[in-house]
Coordinates of C-alpha atoms and ligand atoms in Angstrom, one line a residue:
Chain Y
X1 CA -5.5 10.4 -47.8
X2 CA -3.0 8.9 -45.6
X3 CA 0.4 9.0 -47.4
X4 CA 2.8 6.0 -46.3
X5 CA 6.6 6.3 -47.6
X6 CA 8.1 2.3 -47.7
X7 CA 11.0 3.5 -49.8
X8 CA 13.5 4.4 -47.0
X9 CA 16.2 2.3 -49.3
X10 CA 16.1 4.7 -52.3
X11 CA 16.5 7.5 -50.2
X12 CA 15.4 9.0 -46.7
X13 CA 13.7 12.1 -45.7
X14 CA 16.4 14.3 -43.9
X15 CA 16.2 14.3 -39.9
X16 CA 15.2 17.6 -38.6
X17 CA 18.4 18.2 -36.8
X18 CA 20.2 17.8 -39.7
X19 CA 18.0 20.1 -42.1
X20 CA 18.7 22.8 -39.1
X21 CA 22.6 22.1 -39.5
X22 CA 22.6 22.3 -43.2
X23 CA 20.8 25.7 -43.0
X24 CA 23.3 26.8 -40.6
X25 CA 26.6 26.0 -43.1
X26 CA 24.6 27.4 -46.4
X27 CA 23.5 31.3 -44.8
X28 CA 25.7 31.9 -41.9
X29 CA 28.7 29.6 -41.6
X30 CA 29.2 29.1 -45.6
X31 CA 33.1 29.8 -45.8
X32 CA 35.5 27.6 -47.9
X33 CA 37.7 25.4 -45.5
X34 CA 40.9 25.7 -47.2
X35 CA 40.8 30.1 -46.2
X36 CA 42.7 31.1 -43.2
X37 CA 40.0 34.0 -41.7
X38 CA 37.7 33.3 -39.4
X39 CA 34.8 32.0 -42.3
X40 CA 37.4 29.6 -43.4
X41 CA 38.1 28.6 -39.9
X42 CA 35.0 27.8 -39.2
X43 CA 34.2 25.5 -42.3
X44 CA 37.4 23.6 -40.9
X45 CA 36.1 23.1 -37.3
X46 CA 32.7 21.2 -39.1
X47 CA 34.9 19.4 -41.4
X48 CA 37.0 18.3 -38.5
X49 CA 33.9 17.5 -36.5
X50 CA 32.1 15.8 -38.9
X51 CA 34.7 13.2 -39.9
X52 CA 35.4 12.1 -36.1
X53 CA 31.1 11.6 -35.8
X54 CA 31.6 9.8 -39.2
X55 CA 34.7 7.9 -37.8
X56 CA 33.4 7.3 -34.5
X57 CA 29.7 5.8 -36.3
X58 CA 32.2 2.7 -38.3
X59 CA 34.8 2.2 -35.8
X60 CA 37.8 3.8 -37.3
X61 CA 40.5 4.5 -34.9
X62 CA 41.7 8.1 -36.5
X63 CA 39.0 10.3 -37.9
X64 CA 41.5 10.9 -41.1
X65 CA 40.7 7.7 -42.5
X66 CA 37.5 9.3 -43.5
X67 CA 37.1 11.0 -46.7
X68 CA 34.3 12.3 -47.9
X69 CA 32.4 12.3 -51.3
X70 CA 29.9 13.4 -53.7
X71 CA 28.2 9.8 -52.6
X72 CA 27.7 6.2 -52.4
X73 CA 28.5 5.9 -55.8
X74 CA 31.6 7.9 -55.9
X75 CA 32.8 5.9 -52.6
X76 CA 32.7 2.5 -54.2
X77 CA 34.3 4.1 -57.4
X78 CA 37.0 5.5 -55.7
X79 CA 37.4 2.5 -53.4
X80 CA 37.7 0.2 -56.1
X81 CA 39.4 2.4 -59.0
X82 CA 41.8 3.7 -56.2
X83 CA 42.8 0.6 -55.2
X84 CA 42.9 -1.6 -58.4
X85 CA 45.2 1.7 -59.8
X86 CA 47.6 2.1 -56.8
X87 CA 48.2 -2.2 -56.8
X88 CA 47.9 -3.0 -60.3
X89 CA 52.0 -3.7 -60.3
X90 CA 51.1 -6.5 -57.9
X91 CA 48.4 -8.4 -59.9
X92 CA 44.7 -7.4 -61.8
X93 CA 42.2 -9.7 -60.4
X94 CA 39.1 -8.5 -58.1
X95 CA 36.6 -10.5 -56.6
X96 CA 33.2 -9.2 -55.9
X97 CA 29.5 -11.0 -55.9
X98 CA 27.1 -10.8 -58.3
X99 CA 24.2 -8.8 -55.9
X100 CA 26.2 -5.8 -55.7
X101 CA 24.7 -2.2 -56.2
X102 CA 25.8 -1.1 -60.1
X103 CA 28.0 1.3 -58.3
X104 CA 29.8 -1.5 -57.7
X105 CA 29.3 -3.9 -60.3
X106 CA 29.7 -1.5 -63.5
X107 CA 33.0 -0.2 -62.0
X108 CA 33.9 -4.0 -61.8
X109 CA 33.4 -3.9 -66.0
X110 CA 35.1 -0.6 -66.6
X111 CA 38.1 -2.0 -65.2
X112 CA 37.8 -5.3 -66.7
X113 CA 38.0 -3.0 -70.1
X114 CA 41.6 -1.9 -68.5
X115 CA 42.8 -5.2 -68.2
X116 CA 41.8 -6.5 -65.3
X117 CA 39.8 -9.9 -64.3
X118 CA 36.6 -9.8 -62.1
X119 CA 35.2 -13.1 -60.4
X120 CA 31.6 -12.5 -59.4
X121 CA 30.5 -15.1 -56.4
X122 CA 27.0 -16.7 -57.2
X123 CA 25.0 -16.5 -53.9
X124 CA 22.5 -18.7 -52.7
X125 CA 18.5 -18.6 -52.6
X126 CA 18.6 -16.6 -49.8
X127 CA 21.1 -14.0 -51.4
X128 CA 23.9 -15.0 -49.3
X129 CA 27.5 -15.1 -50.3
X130 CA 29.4 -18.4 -49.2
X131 CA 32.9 -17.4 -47.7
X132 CA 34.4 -20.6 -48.4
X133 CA 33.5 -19.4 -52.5
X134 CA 35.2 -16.8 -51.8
X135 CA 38.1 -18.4 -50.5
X136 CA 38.5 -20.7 -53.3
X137 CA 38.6 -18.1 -56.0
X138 CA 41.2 -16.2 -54.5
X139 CA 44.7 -16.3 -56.7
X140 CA 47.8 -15.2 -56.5
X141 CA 47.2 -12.1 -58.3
X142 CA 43.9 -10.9 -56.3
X143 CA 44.2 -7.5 -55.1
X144 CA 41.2 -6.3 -53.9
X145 CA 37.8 -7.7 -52.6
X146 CA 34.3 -5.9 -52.3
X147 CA 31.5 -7.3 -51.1
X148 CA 28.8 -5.4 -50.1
X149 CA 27.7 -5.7 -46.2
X150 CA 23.8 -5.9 -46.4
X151 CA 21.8 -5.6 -50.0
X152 CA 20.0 -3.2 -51.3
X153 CA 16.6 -4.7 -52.6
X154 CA 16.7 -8.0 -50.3
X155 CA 18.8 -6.9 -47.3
X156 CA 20.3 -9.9 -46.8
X157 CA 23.3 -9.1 -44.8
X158 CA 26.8 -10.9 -46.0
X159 CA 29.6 -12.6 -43.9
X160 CA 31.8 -9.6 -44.2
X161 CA 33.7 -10.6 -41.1
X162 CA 34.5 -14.5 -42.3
X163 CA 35.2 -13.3 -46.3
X164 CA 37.8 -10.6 -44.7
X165 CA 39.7 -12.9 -42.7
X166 CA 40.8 -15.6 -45.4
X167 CA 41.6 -12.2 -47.4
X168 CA 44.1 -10.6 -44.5
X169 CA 46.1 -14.0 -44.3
X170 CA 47.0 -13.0 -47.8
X171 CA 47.1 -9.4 -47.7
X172 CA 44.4 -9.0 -49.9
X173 CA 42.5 -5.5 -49.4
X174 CA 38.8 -6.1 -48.6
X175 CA 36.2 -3.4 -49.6
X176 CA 32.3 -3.3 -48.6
X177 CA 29.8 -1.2 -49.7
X178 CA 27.9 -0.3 -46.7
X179 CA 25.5 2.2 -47.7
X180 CA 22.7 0.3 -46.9
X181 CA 23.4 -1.3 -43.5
X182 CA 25.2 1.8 -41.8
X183 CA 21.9 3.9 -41.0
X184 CA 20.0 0.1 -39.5
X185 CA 22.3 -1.9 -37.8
X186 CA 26.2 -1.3 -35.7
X187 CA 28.8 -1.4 -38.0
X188 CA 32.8 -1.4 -36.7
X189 CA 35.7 -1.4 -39.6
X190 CA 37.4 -3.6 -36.7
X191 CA 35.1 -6.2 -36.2
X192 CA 34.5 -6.5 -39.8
X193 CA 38.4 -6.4 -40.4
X194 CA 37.9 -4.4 -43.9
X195 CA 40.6 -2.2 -45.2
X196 CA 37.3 0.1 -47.4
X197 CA 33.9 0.9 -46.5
X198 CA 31.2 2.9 -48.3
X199 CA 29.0 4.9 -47.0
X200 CA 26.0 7.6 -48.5
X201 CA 24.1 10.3 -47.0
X202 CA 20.8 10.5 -48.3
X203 CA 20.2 6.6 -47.4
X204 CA 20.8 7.5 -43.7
X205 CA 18.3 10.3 -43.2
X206 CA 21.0 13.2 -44.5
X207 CA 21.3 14.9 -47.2
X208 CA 21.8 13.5 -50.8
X209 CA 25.5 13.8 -52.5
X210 CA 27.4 13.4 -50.1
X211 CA 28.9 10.1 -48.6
X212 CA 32.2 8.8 -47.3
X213 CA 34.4 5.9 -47.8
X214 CA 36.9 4.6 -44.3
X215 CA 40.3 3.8 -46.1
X216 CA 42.1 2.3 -42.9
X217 CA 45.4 4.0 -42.1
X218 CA 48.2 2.6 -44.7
X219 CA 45.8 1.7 -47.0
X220 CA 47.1 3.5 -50.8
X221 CA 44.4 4.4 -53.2
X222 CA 45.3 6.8 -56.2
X223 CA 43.1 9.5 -56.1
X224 CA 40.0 9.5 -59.0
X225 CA 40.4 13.5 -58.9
X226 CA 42.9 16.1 -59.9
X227 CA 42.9 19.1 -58.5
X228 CA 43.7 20.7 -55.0
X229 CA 44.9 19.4 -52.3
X230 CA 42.2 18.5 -50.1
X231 CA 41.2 15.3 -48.1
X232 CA 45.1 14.9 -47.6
X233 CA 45.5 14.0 -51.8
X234 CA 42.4 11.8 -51.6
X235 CA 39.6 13.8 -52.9
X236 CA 40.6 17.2 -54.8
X237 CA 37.6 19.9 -54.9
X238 CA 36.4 22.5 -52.6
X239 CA 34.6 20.5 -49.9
X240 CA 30.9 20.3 -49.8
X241 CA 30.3 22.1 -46.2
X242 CA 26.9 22.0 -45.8
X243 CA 26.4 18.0 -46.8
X244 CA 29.5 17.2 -44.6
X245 CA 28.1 19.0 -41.9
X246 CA 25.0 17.7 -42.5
X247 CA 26.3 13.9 -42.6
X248 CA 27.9 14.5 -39.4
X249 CA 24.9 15.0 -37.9
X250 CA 23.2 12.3 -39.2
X251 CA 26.2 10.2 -38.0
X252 CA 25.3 11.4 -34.7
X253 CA 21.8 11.2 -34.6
X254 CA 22.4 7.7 -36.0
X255 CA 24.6 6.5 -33.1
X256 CA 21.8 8.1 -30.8
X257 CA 19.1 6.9 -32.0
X258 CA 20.0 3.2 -33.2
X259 CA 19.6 0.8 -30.4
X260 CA 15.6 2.6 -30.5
X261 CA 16.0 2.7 -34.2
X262 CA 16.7 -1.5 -34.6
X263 CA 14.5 -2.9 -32.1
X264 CA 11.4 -0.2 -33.9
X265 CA 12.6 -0.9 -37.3
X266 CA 12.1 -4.8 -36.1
X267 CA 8.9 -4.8 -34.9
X268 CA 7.1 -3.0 -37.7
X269 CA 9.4 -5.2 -40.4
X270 CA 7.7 -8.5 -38.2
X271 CA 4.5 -7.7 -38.2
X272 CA 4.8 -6.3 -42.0
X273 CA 6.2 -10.1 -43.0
X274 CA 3.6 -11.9 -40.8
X275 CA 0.7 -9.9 -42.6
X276 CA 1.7 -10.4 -45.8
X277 CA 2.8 -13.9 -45.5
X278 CA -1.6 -14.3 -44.7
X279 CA -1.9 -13.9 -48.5
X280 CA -1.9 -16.7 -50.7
X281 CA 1.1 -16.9 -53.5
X282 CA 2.9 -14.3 -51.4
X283 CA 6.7 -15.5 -50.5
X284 CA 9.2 -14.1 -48.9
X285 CA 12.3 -12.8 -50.5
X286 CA 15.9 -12.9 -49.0
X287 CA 16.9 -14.2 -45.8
X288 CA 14.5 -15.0 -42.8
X289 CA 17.4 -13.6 -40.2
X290 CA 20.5 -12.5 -41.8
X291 CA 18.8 -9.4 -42.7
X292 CA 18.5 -5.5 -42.6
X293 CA 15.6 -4.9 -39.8
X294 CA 14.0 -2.0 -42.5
X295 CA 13.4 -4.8 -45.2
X296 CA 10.9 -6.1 -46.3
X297 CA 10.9 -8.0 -49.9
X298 CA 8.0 -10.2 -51.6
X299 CA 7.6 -12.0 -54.6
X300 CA 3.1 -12.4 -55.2
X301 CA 2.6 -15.4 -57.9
X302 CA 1.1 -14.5 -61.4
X303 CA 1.3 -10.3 -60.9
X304 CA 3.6 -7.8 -62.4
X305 CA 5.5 -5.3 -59.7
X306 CA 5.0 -2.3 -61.6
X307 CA 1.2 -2.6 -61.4
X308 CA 1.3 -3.6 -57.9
X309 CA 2.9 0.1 -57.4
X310 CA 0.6 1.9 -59.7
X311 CA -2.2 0.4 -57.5
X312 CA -0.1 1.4 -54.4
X313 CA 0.4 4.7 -55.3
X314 CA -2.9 5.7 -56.0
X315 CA -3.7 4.6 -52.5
X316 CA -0.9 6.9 -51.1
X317 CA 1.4 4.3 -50.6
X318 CA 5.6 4.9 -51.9
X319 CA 7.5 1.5 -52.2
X320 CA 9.6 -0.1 -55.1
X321 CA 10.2 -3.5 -57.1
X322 CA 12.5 -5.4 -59.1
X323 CA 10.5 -6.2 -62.0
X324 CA 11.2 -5.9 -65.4
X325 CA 8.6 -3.4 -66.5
X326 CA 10.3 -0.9 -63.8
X327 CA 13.7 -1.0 -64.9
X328 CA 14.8 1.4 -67.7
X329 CA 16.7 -1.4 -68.8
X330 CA 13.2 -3.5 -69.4
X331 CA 15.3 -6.8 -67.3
X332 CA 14.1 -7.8 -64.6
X333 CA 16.8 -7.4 -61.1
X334 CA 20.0 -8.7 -60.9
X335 CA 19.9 -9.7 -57.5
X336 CA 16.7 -11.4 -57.9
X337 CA 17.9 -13.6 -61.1
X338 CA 21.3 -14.3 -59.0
X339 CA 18.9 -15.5 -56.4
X340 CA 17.8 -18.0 -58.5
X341 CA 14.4 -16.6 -58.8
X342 CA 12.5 -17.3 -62.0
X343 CA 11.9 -14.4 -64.6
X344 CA 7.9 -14.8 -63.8
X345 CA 8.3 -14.4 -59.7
X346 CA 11.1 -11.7 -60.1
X347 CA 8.5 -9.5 -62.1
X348 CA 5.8 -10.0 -59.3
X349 CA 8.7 -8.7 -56.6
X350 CA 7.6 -5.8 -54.4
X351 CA 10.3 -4.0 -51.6
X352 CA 9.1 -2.2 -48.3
X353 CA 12.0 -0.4 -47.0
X354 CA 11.1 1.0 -43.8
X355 CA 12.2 4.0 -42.0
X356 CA 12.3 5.7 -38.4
X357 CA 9.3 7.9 -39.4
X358 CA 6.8 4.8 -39.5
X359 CA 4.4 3.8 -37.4
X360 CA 2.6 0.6 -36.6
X361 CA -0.5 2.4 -37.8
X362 CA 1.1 2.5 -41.5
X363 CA 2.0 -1.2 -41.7
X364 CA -1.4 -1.6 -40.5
X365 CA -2.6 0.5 -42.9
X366 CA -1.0 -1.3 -45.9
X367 CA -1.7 -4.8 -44.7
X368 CA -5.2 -3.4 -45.3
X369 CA -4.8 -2.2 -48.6
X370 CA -2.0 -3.9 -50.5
X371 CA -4.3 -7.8 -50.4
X372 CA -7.5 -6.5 -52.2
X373 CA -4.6 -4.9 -54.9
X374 CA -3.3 -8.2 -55.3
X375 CA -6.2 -9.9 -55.6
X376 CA -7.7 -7.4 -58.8
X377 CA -4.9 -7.6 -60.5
X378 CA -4.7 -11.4 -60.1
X379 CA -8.7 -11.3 -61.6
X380 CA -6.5 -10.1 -64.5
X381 CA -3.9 -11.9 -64.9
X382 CA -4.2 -14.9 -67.4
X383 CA -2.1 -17.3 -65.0
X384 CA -3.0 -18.7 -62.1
X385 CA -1.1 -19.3 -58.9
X386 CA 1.0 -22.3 -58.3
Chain L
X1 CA 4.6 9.4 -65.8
X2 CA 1.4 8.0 -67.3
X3 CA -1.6 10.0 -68.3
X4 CA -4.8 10.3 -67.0
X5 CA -6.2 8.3 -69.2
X6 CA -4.3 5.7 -68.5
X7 CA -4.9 6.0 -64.9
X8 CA -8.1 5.4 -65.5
X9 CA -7.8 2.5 -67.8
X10 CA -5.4 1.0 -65.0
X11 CA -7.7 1.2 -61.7
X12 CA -11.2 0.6 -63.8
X13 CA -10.3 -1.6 -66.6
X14 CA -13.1 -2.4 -69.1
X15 CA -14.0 -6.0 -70.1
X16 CA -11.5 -8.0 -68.0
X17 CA -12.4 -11.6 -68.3
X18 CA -12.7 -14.8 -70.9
X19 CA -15.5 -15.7 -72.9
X20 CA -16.3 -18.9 -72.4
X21 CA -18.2 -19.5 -75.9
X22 CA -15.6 -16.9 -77.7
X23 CA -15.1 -17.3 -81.1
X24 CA -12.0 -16.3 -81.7
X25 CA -8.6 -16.8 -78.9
X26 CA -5.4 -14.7 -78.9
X27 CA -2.6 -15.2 -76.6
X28 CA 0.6 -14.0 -76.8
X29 CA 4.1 -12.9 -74.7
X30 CA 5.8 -9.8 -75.0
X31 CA 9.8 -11.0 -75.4
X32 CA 11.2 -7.6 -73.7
X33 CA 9.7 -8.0 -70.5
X34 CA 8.3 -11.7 -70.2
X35 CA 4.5 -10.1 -69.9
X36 CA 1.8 -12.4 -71.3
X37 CA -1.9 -11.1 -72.2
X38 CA -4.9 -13.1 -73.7
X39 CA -7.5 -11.7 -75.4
X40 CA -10.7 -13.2 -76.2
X41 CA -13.5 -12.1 -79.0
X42 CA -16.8 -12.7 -80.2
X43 CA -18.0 -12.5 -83.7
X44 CA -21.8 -12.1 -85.3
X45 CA -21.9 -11.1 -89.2
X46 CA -18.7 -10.5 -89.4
X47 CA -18.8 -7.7 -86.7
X48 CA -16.9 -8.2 -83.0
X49 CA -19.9 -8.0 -80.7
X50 CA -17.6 -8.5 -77.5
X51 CA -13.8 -8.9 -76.4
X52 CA -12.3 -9.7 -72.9
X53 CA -8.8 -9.6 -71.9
X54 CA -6.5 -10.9 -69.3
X55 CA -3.2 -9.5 -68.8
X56 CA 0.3 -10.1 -66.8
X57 CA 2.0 -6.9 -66.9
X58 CA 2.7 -3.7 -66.6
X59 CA -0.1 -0.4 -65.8
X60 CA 0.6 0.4 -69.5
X61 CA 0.1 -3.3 -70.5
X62 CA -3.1 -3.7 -68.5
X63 CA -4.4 0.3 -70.1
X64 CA -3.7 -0.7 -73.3
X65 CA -5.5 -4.2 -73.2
X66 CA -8.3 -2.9 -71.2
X67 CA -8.8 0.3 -74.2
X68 CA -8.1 -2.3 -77.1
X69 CA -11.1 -4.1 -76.2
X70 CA -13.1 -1.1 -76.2
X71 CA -12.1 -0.3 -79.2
X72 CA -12.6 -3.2 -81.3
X73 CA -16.1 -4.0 -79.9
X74 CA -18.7 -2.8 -82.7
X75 CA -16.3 -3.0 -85.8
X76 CA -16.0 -5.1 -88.6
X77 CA -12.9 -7.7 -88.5
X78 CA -11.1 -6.2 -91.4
X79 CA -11.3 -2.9 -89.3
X80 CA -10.3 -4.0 -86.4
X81 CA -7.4 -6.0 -88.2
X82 CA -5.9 -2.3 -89.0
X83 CA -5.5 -0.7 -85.2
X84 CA -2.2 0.4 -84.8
X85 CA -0.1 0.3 -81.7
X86 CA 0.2 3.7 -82.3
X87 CA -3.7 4.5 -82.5
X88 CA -4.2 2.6 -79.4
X89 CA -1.6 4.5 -77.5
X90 CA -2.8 7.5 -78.8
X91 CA -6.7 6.8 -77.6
X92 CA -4.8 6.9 -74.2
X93 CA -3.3 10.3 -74.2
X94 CA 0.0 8.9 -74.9
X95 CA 2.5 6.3 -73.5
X96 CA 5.7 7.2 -72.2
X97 CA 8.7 6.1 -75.2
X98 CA 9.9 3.1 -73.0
X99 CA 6.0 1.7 -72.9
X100 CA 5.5 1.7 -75.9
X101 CA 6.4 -1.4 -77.0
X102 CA 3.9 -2.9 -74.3
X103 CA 1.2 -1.3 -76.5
X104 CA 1.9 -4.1 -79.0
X105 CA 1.0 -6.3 -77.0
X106 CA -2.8 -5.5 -77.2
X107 CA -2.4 -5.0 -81.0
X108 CA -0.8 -8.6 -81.2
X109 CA -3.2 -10.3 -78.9
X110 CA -6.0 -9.0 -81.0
X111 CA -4.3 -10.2 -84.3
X112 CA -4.0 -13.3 -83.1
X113 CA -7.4 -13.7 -81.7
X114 CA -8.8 -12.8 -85.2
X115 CA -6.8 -15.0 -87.1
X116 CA -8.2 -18.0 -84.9
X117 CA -12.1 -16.8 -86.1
X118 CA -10.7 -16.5 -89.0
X119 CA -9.1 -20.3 -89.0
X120 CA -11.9 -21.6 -87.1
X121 CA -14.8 -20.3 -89.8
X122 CA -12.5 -21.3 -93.0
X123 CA -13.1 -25.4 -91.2
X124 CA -16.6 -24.7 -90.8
X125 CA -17.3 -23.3 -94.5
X126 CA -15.1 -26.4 -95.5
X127 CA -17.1 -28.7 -93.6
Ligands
PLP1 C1 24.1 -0.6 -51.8 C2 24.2 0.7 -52.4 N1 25.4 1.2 -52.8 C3 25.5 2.4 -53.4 C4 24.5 3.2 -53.6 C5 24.7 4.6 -54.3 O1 24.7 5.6 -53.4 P1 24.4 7.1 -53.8 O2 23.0 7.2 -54.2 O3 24.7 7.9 -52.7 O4 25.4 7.4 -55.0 C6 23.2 2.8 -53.2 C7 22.0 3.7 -53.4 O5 21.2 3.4 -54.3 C8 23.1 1.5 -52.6 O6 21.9 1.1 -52.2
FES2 S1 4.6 -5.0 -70.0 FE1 6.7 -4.8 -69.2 S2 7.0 -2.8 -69.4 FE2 4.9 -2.9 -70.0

């Protein structure tokens, strides 16, 4: 059976030249970087090397304003947490939006149970943030601003850029979760003008646990760690050689590869939308342009997502949804339901997250199987479409 | 994550459909996840003779609606009146803890239809 992975946005299978990297820091190369002999040495030169590919892949002018972590996750915790700790004498309000990753929006809550006051931004049908929103419900005691640069189950990309600018006027720090853009599309700290920026390994084709957040040079964040000295104060534990190494590679292959990695990624994700905008009750979710070029996201009238997957799944086919019946939380997607969507059409959602590894052959493939699923389960389904 | 069983339930579901002349109608929503199922039976001498189901939901929804009907076909209504959620989700091998509640959903559906035979053949004795 052909097997077809559309799921590149929960995680990606790790480029060969960074398996082969990995492999090298783990058996050979495997010393601790804060030794002085020659093991220790050489942990140092990948940790060195890896933070200027990582630097040089956002934009940032010094490669210390990298630090890695354990993650995505960690990267928005520490981003946020850091920040709202090391400013909290200056004020305790945070604005975010309310299609964030949980990463971001449960750290929102937890410090909301410290004291501090979070406005989520609504966003439109499209799942776009409005700037001027943003603007508006800045206050005299906002310190910090995260908003993430293109979402996770819609990819609609946000006007980073704009929402920075009315936030440097009044020294506001600016955070965005990139995790998701950085492996599809250029991202520059500079042109986005944000102080934080998130990044993960395992959604850019390296290795999972490890990530990085940019904290631009003068930027104070009170460390989420206690312990040794490493990443300058920022992050204390024994670094993790082999991911960092391994995300420096996959910084590099992704600054190779991503002019050829775009314009492929757009002309399967064009011909996926086209097909699947043939079938009847099938609508298109997020934005038409302002999006990630690996996306693809449907809503199909009067079906539940989780069936849709079953049915997928037994035809060899990997891709995800935001329906109700798939969350352990039994509610269907936040970013769907901030979308505006109704209950019913969130819990028909299905997302195709494309990767570097697929062909035309694959979207070819499931334009040929995903209409017949649609249609038996709509034989079943008491409602008909609209 | 879902047994075989269910599997098979899923991709070959038994007695999908309405009965056009069915005597008895059950419909009803599931209030955790919004899912909706409709389940439609026919009665001779007291005995369900046939059942048909639509569903709007999940693979364990659908499994459970599709083995429900199976079940019920062939038993007297007071019988039928007495599956569980539990024996249903037990004819498939098992569900997984947080599906369980989906299994209701079939149970409910079926209660319902049978109280409308019931309702419909208490006007027709009184007539
Ligand atoms: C937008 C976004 N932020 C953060 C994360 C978390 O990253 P990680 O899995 O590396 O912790 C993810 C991954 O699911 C994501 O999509
Ligand atoms: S019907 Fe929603 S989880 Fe089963």
């Amino acid at each position: 059976m052909r097997r077809v992975y559309l799921d590149h946005s929960a995680t990606t299978p790790v480029h060969p030249r960074v398996a082969a990297v990995i492999n090298r820091y783990m058996l050979a190369d495997f010393g601790n970087a804060s030794s002085i002999h020659e093991f220790g040495k050489t942990a140092q030169q990948a940790l060195r090397w890896s933070r200027e590919r990582v630097a040089e892949l956002v934009g940032a002018s010094e490669a210390d304003e990298i630090v890695f972590t354990s993650g995505g996750t960690e990267s928005d915790n520490l981003a946020i947490k850091g920040a709202a700790a090391a400013r909290k004498d200056r004020g305790r309000h945070i604005i975010t939006s309310a299609v964030e990753h949980h990463a971001v929006l449960h750290t929102c809550e937890a410090l909301e149970e410290d004291g501090f006051q979070v406005t989520k931004v609504g966003v439109d049908e499209y799942g776009r943030v409005d700037p001027e929103e943003v603007s508006e419900a800045i206050r005299d005691d906002t310190v910090l601003i995260s908003i993430m640069l293109a979402n996770n189950e819609v990819g609609t990309i946000q006007p980073v850029t704009e929402i920075a600018q009315a936030a440097r006027e009044r020294e506001i720090l600016v955070h965005t979760d990139a995790v998701q853009a950085v492996p599809q599309m250029p991202v520059d700290v500079e042109d986005l003008g944000v102080d934080l920026l998130s990044l993960s390994g395992h959604k850019m084709y390296g290795p999972k646990g490890v990530g990085a957040l940019y904290i631009r040079r003068g930027t104070r964040l009170l460390s989420q760690e206690h312990g040794g000295h490493h990443e300058k104060g920022r992050r204390a534990g024994t670094e993790n050689i082999p991911g960092i190494a391994g995300l420096g590679e996959a910084a590099a292959t992704t600054m190779e590869e991503l002019p050829q990695r775009e314009k492929h990624l757009e002309r399967l994700q064009r011909r996926l939308i086209e097909g699947l905008l043939q079938v009847e009750g099938v609508h298109l979710n997020g934005h038409r342009r302002e999006r990630l070029p690996n996306n693809v996201s449907i809503s199909a009238a009067a079906i539940e997502g989780e069936s849709i997957l079953l049915g997928l799944n037994a035809e060899g086919i990997a891709a995800s949804s935001g329906s109700a019946c798939t969350s352990g939380a039994l509610e269907p997607s936040h970013v769907l339901l901030a979308m505006g969507m109704s209950h019913e059409m969130a819990h028909g959602s299905l997302r195709m997250t494309l990767g570097r590894d697929n062909s035309q052959e694959d979207i070819d493939h499931v334009l040929e199987i995903l209409p017949p699923i649609i249609d038996r389960l709509r034989e079943m389904s008491p409602f008909e479409i609209q | 994550m879902y047994t075989d069983k269910v599997m098979d339930h899923f991709m070959n579901p038994r007695n999908v459909g309405e009965i056009d002349d069915a005597d008895g109608v059950g419909q009803v929503g599931n209030p955790v996840c919004g899912d909706v199922m409709a389940m439609y039976i026919k009665v001779k001498d007291d005995i369900i003779t046939d059942a048909k189901f639509k569903t709007f939901g999940c693979g364990a929804a659908i499994a459970t609606s599709s083995i429900t009907t199976e079940m019920v076909v062939g038993k007297r209504v007071d019988e039928a009146l007495k599956i569980s959620n539990r024996e249903v989700a037990e004819a498939l091998d098992g569900l997984p803890s947080e599906k369980m509640h989906c299994s209701n959903l079939a149970a409910d559906a079926l209660k319902e239809a049978i109280d409308d035979y019931r309702s419909r053949d208490a006007d027709e004795e009184s007539e």
